CSV table of C-alpha atoms in Angstrom, one decimal:
chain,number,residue,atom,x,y,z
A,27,UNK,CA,16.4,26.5,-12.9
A,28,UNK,CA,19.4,25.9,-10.2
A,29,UNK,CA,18.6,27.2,-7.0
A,30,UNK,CA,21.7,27.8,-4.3
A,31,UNK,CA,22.1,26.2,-1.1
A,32,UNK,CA,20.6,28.9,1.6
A,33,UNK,CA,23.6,28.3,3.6
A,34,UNK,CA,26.9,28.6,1.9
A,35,UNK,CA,25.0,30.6,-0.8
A,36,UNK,CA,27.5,28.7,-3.2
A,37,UNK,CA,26.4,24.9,-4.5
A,38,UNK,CA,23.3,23.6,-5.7
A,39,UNK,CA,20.5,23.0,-3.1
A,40,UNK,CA,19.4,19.2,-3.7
A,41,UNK,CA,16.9,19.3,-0.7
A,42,UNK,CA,14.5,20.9,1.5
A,43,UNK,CA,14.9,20.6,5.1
A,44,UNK,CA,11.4,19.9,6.5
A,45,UNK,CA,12.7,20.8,10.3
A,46,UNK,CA,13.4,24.6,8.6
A,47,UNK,CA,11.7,24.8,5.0
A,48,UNK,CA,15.3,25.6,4.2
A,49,UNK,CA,17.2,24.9,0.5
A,50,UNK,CA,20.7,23.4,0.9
A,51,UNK,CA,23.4,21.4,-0.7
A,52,UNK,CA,24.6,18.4,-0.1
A,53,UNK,CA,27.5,19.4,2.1
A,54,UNK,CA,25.3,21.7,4.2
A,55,UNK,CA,23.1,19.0,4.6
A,56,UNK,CA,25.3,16.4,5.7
A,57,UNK,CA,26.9,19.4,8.2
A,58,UNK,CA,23.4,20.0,9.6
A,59,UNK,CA,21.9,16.9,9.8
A,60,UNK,CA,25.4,15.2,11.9
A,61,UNK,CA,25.7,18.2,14.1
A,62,UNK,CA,21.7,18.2,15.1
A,63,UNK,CA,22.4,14.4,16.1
A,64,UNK,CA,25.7,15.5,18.0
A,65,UNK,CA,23.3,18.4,19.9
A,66,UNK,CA,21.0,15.8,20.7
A,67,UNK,CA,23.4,13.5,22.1
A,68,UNK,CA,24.8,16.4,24.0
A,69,UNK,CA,21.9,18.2,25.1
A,70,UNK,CA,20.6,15.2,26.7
A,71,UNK,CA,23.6,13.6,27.8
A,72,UNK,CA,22.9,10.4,26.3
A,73,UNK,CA,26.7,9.1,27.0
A,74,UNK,CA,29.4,9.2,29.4
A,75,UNK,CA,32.3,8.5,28.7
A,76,UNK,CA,33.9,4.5,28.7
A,77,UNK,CA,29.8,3.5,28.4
A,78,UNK,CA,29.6,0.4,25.8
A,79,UNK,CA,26.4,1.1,23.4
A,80,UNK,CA,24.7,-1.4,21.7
A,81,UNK,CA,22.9,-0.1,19.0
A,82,UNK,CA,19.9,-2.3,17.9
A,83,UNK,CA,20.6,-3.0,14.4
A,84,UNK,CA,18.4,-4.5,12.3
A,85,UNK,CA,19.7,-4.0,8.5
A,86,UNK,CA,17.3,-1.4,7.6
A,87,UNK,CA,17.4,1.9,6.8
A,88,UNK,CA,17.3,3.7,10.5
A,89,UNK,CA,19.7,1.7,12.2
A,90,UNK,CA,22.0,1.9,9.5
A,91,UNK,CA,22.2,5.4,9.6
A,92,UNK,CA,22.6,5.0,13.1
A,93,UNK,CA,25.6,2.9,13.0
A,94,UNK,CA,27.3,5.1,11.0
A,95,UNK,CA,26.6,8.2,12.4
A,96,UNK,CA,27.8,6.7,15.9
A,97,UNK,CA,31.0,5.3,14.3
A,98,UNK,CA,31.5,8.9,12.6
A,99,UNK,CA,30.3,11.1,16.2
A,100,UNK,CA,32.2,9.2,18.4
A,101,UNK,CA,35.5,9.6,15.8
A,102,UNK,CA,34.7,13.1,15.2
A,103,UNK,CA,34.1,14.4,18.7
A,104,UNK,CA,35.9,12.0,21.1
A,105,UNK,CA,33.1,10.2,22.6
A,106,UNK,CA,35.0,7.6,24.3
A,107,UNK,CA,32.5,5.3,23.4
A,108,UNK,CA,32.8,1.4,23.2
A,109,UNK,CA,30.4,0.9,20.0
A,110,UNK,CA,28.2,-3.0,18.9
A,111,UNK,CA,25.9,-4.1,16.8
A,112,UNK,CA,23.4,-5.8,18.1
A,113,UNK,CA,20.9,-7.4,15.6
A,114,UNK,CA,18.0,-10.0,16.7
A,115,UNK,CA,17.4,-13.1,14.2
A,116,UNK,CA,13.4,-13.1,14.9
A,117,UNK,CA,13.7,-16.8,12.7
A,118,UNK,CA,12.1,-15.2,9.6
A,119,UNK,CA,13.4,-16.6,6.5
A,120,UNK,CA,13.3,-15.1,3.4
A,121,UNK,CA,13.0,-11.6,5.5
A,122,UNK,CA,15.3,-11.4,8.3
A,123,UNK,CA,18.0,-13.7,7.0
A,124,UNK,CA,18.0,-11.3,4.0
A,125,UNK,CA,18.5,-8.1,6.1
A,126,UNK,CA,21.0,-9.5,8.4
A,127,UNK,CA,23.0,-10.6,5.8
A,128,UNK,CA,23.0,-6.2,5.3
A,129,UNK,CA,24.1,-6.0,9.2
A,130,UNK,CA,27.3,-8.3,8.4
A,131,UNK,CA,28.1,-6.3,5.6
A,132,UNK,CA,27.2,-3.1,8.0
A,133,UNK,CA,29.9,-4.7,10.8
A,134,UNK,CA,33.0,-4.9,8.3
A,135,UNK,CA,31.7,-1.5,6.2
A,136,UNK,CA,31.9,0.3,9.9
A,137,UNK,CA,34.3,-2.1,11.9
A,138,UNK,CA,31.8,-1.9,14.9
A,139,UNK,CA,31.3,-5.8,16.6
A,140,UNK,CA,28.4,-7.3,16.0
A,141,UNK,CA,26.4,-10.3,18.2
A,142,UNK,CA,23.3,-11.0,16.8
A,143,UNK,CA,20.8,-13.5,19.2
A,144,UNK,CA,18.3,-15.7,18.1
A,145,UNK,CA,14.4,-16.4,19.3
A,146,UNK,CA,15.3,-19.8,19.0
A,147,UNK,CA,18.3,-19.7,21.5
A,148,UNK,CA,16.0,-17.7,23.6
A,149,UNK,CA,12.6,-19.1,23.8
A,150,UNK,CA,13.2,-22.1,21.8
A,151,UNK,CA,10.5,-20.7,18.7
A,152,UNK,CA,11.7,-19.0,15.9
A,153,UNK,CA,9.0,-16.8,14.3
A,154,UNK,CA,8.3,-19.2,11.6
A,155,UNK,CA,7.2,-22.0,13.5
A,156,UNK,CA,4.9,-19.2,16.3
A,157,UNK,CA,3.2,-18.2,12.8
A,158,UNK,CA,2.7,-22.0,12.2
A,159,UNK,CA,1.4,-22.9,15.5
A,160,UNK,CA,-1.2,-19.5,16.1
A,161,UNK,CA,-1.5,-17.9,12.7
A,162,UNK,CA,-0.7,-14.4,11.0
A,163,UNK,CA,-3.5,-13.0,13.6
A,164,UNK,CA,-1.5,-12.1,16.8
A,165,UNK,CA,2.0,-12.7,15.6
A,166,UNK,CA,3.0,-9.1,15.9
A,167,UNK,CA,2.6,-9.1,19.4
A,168,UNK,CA,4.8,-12.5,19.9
A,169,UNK,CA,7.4,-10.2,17.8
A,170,UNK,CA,7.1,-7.2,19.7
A,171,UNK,CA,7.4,-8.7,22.9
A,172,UNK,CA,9.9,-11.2,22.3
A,173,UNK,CA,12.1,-8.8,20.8
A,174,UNK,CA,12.4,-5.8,23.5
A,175,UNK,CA,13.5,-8.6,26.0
A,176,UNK,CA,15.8,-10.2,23.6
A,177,UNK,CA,17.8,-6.7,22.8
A,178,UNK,CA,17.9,-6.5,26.3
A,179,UNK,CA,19.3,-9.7,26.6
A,180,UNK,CA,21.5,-9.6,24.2
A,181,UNK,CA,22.8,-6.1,25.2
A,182,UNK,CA,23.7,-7.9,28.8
A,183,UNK,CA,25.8,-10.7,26.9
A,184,UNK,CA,27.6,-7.6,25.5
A,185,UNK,CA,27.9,-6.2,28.9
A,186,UNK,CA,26.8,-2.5,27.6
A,187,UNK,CA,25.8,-0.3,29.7
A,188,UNK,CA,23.8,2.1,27.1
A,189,UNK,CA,21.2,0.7,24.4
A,190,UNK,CA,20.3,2.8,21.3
A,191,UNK,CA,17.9,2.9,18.3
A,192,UNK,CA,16.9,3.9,15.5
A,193,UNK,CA,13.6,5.4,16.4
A,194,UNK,CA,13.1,9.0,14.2
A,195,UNK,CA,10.9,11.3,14.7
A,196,UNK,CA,7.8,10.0,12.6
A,197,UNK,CA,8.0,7.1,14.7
A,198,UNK,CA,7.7,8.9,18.0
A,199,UNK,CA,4.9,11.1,16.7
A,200,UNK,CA,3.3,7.8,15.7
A,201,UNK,CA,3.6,6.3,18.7
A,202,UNK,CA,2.1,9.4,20.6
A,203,UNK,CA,-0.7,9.1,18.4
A,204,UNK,CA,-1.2,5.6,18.7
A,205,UNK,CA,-0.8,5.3,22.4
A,206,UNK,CA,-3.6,8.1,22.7
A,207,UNK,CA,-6.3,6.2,20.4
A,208,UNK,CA,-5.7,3.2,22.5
A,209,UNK,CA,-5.7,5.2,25.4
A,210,UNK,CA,-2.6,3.6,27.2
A,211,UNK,CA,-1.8,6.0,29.4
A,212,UNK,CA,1.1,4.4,30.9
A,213,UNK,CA,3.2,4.3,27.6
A,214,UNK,CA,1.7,7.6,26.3
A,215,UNK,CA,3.6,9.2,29.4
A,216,UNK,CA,7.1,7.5,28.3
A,217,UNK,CA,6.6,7.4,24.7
A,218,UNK,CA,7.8,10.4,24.1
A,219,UNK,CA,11.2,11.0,26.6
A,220,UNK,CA,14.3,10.3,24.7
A,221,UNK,CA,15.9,8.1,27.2
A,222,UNK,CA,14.0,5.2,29.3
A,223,UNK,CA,15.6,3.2,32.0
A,224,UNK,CA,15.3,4.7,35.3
A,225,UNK,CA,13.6,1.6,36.2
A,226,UNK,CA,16.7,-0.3,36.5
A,227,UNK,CA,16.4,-1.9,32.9
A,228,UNK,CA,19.4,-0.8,30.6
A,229,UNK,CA,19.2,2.9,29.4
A,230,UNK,CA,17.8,2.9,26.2
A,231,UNK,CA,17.8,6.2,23.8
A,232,UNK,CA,16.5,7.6,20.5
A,233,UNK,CA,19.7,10.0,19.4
A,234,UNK,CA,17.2,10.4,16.2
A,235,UNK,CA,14.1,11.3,18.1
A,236,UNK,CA,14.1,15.0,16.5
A,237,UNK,CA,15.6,13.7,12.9
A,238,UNK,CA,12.7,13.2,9.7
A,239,UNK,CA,12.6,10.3,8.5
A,240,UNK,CA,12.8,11.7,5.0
A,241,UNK,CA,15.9,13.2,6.1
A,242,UNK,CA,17.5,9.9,7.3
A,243,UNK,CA,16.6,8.4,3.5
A,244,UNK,CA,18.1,11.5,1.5
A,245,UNK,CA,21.4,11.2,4.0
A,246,UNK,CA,21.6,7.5,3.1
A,247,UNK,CA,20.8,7.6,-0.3
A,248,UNK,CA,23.3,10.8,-1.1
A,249,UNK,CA,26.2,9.0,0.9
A,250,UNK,CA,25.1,5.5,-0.3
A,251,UNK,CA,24.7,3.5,2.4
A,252,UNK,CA,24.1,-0.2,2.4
A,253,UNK,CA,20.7,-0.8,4.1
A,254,UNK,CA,17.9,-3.3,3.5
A,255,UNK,CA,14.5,-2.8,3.0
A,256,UNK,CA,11.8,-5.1,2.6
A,257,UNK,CA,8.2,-5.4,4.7
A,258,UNK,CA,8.0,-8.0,7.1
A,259,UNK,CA,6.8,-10.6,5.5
A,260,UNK,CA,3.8,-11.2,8.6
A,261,UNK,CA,3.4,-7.4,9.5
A,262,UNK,CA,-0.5,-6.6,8.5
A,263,UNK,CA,-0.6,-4.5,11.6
A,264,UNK,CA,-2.8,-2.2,10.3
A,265,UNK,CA,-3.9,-0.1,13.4
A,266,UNK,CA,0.0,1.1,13.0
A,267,UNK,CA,-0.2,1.1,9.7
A,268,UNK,CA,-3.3,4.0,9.8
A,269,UNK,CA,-1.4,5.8,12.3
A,270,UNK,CA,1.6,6.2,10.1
A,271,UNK,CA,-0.4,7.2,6.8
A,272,UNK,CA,-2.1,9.7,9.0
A,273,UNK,CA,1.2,11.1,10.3
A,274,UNK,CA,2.9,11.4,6.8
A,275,UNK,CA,-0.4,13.1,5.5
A,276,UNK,CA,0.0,15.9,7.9
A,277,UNK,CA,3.3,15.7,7.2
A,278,UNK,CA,2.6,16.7,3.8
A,279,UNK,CA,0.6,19.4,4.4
A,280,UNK,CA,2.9,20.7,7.3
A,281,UNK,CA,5.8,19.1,8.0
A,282,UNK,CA,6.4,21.2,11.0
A,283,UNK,CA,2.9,19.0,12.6
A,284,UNK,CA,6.0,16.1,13.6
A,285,UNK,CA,7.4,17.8,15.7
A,286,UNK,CA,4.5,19.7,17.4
A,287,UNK,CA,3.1,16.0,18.2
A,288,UNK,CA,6.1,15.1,19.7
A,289,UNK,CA,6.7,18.6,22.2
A,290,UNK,CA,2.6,18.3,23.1
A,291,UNK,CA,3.4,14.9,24.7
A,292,UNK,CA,6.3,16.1,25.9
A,293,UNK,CA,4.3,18.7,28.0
A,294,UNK,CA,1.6,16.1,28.8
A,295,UNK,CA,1.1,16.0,32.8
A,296,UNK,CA,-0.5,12.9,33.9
A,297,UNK,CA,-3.0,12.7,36.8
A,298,UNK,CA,-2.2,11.5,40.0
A,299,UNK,CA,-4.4,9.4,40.0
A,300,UNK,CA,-4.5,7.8,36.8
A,301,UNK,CA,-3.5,4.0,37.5
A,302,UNK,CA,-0.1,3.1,36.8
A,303,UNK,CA,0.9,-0.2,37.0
A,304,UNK,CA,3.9,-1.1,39.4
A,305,UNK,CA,6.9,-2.0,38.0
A,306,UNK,CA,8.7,-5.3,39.8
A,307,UNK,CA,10.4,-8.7,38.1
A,308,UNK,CA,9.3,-11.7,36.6
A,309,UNK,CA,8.9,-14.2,39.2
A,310,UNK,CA,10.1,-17.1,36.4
A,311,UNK,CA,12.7,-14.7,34.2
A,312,UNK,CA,13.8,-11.7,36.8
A,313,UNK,CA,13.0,-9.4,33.7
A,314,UNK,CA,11.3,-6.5,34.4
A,315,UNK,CA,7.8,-6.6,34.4
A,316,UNK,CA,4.4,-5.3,36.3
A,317,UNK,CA,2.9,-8.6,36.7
A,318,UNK,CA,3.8,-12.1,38.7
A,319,UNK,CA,5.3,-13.2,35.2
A,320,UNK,CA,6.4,-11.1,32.5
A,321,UNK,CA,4.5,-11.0,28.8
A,322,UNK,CA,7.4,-12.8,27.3
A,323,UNK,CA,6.6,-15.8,29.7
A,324,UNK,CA,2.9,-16.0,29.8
A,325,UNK,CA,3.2,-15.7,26.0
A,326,UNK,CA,5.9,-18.9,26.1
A,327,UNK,CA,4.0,-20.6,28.5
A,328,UNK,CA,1.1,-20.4,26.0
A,329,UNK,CA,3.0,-21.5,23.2
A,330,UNK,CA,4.7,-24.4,24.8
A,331,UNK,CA,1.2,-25.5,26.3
A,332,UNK,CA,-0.3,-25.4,23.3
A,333,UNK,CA,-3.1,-22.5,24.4
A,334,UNK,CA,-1.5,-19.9,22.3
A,335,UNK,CA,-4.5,-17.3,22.9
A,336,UNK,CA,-2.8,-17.0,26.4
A,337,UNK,CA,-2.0,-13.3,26.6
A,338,UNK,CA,-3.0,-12.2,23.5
A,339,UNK,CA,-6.6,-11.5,25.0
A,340,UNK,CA,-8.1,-7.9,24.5
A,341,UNK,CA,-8.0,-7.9,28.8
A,342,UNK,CA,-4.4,-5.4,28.3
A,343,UNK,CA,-2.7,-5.8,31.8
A,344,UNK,CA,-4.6,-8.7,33.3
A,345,UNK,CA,-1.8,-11.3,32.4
A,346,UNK,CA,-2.5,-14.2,35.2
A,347,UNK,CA,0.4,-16.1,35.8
A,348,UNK,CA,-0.5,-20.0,34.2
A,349,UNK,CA,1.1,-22.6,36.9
A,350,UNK,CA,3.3,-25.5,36.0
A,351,UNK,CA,6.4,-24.4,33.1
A,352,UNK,CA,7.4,-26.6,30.7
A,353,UNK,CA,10.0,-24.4,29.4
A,354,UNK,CA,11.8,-21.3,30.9
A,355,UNK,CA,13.6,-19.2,28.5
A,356,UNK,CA,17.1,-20.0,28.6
A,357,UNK,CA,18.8,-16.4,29.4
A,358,UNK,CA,21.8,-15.2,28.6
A,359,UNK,CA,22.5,-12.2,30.7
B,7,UNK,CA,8.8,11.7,-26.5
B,8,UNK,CA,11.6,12.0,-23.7
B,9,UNK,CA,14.1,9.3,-22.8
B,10,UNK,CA,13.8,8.9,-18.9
B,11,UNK,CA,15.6,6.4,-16.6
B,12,UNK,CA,13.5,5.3,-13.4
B,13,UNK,CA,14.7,4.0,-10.6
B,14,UNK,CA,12.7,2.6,-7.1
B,15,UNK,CA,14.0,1.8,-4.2
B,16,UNK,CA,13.5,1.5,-0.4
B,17,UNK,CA,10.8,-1.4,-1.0
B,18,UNK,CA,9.0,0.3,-4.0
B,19,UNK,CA,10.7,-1.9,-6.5
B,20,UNK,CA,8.5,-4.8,-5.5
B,21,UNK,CA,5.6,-3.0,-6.7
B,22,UNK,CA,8.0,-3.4,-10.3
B,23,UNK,CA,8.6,-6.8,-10.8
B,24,UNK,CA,11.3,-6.2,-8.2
B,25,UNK,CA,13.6,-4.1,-11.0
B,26,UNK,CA,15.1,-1.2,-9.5
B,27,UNK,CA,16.2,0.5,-12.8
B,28,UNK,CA,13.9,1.2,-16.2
B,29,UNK,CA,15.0,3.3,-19.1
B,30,UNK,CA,11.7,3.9,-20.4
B,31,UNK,CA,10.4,6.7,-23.4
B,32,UNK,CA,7.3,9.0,-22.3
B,33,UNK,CA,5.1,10.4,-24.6
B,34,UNK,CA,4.3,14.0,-23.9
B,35,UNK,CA,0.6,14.8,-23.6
B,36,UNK,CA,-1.5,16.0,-26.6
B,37,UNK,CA,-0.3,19.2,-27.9
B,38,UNK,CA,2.1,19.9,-25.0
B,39,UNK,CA,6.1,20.2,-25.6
B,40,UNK,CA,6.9,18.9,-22.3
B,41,UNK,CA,6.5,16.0,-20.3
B,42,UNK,CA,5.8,16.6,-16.2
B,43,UNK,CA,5.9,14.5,-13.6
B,44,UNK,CA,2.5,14.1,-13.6
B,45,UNK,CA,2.2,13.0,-17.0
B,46,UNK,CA,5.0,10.4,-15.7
B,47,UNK,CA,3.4,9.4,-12.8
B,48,UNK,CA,0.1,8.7,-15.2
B,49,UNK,CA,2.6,6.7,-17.6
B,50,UNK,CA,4.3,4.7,-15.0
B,51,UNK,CA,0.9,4.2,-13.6
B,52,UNK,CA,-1.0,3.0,-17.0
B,53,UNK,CA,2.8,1.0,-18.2
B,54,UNK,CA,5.0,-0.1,-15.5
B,55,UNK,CA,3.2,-0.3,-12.4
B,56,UNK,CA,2.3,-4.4,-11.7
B,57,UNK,CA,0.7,-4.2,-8.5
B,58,UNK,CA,-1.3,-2.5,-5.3
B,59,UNK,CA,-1.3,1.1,-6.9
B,60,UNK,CA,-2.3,2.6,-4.2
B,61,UNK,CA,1.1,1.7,-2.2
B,62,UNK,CA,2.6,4.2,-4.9
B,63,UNK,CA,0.1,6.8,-5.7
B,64,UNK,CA,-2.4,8.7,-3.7
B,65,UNK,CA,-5.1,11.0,-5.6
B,66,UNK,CA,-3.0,12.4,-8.2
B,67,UNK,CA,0.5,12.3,-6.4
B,68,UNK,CA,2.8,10.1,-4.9
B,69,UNK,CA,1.8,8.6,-1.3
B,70,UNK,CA,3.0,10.9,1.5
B,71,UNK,CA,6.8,9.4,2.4
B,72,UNK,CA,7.7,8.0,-0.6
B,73,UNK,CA,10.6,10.7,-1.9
B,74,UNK,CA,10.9,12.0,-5.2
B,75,UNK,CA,14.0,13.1,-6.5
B,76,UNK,CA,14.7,14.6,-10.5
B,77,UNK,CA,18.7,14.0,-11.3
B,78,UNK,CA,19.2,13.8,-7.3
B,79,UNK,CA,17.2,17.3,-6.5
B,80,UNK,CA,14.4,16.6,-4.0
B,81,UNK,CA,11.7,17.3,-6.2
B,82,UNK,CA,10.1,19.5,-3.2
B,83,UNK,CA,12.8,22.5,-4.9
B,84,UNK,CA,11.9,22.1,-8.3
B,85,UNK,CA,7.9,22.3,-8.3
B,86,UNK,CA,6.8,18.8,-7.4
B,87,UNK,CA,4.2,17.4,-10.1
B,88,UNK,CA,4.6,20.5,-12.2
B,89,UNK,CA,8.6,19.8,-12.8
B,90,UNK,CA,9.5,19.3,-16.2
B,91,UNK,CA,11.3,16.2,-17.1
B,92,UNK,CA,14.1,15.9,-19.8
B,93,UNK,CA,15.6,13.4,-22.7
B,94,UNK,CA,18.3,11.8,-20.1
B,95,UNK,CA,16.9,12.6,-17.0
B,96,UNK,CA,17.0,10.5,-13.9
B,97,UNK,CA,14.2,10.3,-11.6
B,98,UNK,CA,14.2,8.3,-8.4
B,99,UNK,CA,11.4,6.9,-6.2
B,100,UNK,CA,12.7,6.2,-2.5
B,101,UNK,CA,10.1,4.6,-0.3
B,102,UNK,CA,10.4,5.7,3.5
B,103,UNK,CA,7.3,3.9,4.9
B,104,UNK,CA,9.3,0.7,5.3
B,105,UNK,CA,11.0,-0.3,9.1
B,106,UNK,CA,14.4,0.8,9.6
């Protein structure tokens, strides 16, 4: 049985939007799907013109469709944007090496720049040898934390003045949900805005903070893009991992729950007087942070000392600053 | 018995001896005419799978975010485990629970 596209009541419908329920073709799903990104964009005046955006690339399949539907906006409706790749080589062999192999195929496919920066240039570690040193215990939080300040470091060697990712909306609706069982109210309050960076860190944005993930996988896979996609070959975390399952099995049964997630924490009000911490600089780095040093550096300092439980303790926002350095990260910006 | 060619992709393939493409023949149940995608899903379950089943299948379905799609129609329009698969067909597994 061939059922018609709702919309141009003319092809064959190969998919159903979960945003809408609704049946359309190929065509009217590429239409749709661009110009709800281009509304986003728009709608929250994500860009100005002459801004350079560094979109964080890291091979797989979100940031590639974020690369290309950049490239393709920014044609299409005159941006005036100055668009890079940025990727970050965590030091991961057989996993990242693999996927930013995609990214160089990615820069000459979309002929956006790319700069790709390395843990090892940075903090003088790559991921293999943290993993050798502490384990697979703590290593995503090494990763995690290593790798926000090393976009934005890398995003300053590019001098851009705008930072996107991939981020869709199962992610964000993850992240709400996460952020509530661990009851971290400070990042459930920014978790969900589509733009951070009042701060004074680099604006960063999710242009695909309303888009399904399943709907960034059909456009990929009906316009066959290149992307790469293997797990991590350290990521147990598992606490993510039960948030996501949870997410897509509501997703199943009502796909309209994504969303809903995401516009309840948009509406969240947070209490006065709920503690907050302070945001001020690193007093070894100068990167942002709401301690005397930031994560990244008491994390280092463990490592290079060789106490590598330093930071990683269950005491969330009690990071003491250890004295003597034996290493400072070596910064590009 | 149906001629059907399988493909995974989007990390699934791993769970297949890391081979994307099969062209495999499916027997259809006892004293039906057709073969579903649940009969396929029991097939490639009993003959093709090599490892951590539940990374593919969930109860009697697929695990929630991995995409199903019958000759490149999401399977969501043509009535999920109940859609009848042909001699030639071409169905396609996409994994989305992987990072992007």
């Amino acid at each position: 049985m061939v059922r018609k596209c709702v919309l141009c009541d003319e092809r064959r419908a190969v998919l159903r939007r979960p945003k809408t329920h609704q049946q359309v073709c190929k065509d009217c799903f590429f239409a749709a799907f661009e110009d709800e990104v281009h509304r986003t964009i728009i709608d929250n005046r994500l860009f100005k013109r002459g801004d350079r955006v560094a979109i964080g690339a890291s091979g797989g399949k979100d940031s590639t469709v974020l690369a290309y539907i950049m490239k393709l906006l920014n044609d299409r409706h005159g941006y005036g944007l100055d668009l890079f790749l940025l990727s970050i080589d965590e030091g991961i062999t057989g996993y990242r090496d693999d996927s930013l192999e995609t990214v160089k195929r990615n820069e000459e496919q979309y002929g956006i720049p790319l700069k790709i920066v390395s843990y090892k240039e940075l903090y003088g570690w790559t991921m293999d040898e943290i993993v050798r040193e502490i384990g697979r215990k703590n290593n995503c939080t090494f990763c995690g934390v290593f790798r926000r300040q090393a976009l934005d470091r890398g995003a300053a060697a590019l001098r851009a003045t705008k930072m996107v990712t991939g981020h869709n909306a199962d992610d964000v609706a993850e992240t709400v949900l996460l952020n509530i069982l661990r009851g971290d109210i400070a990042r459930l309050s920014r978790c969900a805005a589509i733009s951070t960076g009042d701060d004074g860190a680099l604006p960063r944005s999710k242009p695909f903070k309303y888009t399904y993930e399943k709907e960034i996988v059909m456009y990929a896979y009906f316009k066959k893009l290149d992307y790469f996609s293997t797990e991590c070959i350290y990521s147990p975390n598992a606490y993510r991992g039960f948030a996501r399952e949870y997410v897509k099995d509501l997703e199943a049964i009502r796909p309209q729950a994504i969303l809903d997630i995401i516009r309840s924490a948009e509406e969240f009000r947070f209490s006065l007087t709920a503690k907050m911490p302070e945001q001020g600089t690193c007093e070894r780095c100068g990167y942002i942070s709401s301690q005397r040093w930031c994560k990244a550096c008491v994390l280092l300092e463990g490592l290079n000392k060789g106490l590598p439980q330093l930071g990683v303790s269950k005491s969330r926002g009690s990071a003491k600053a250890p004295s003597a350095s034996s290493r400072t990260p070596i910064f590009l910006a | 018995m149906v001629e059907i060619n399988l493909e995974f992709s989007g990390g699934l393939e791993l769970l297949f001896g890391d081979v994307k493409q099969h062209k495999v023949q499916v027997p259809a149940k006892d004293g039906a005419i057709q073969v579903l995608i649940s009969d396929l899903l029991v097939w490639i379950r009993g003959n093709l799978l090599k490892e951590r089943p539940e990374m593919f299948l969930k109860g009697d379905s697929v695990r929630p975010g991995i995409l199903v799609l019958i000759n490149d129609c999401d399977w969501e329009l043509c009535g999920r485990l109940a859609s009848p698969v042909e001699d030639g067909d071409t169905v396609v597994f996409i994994s989305t629970l992987h990072g992007g």
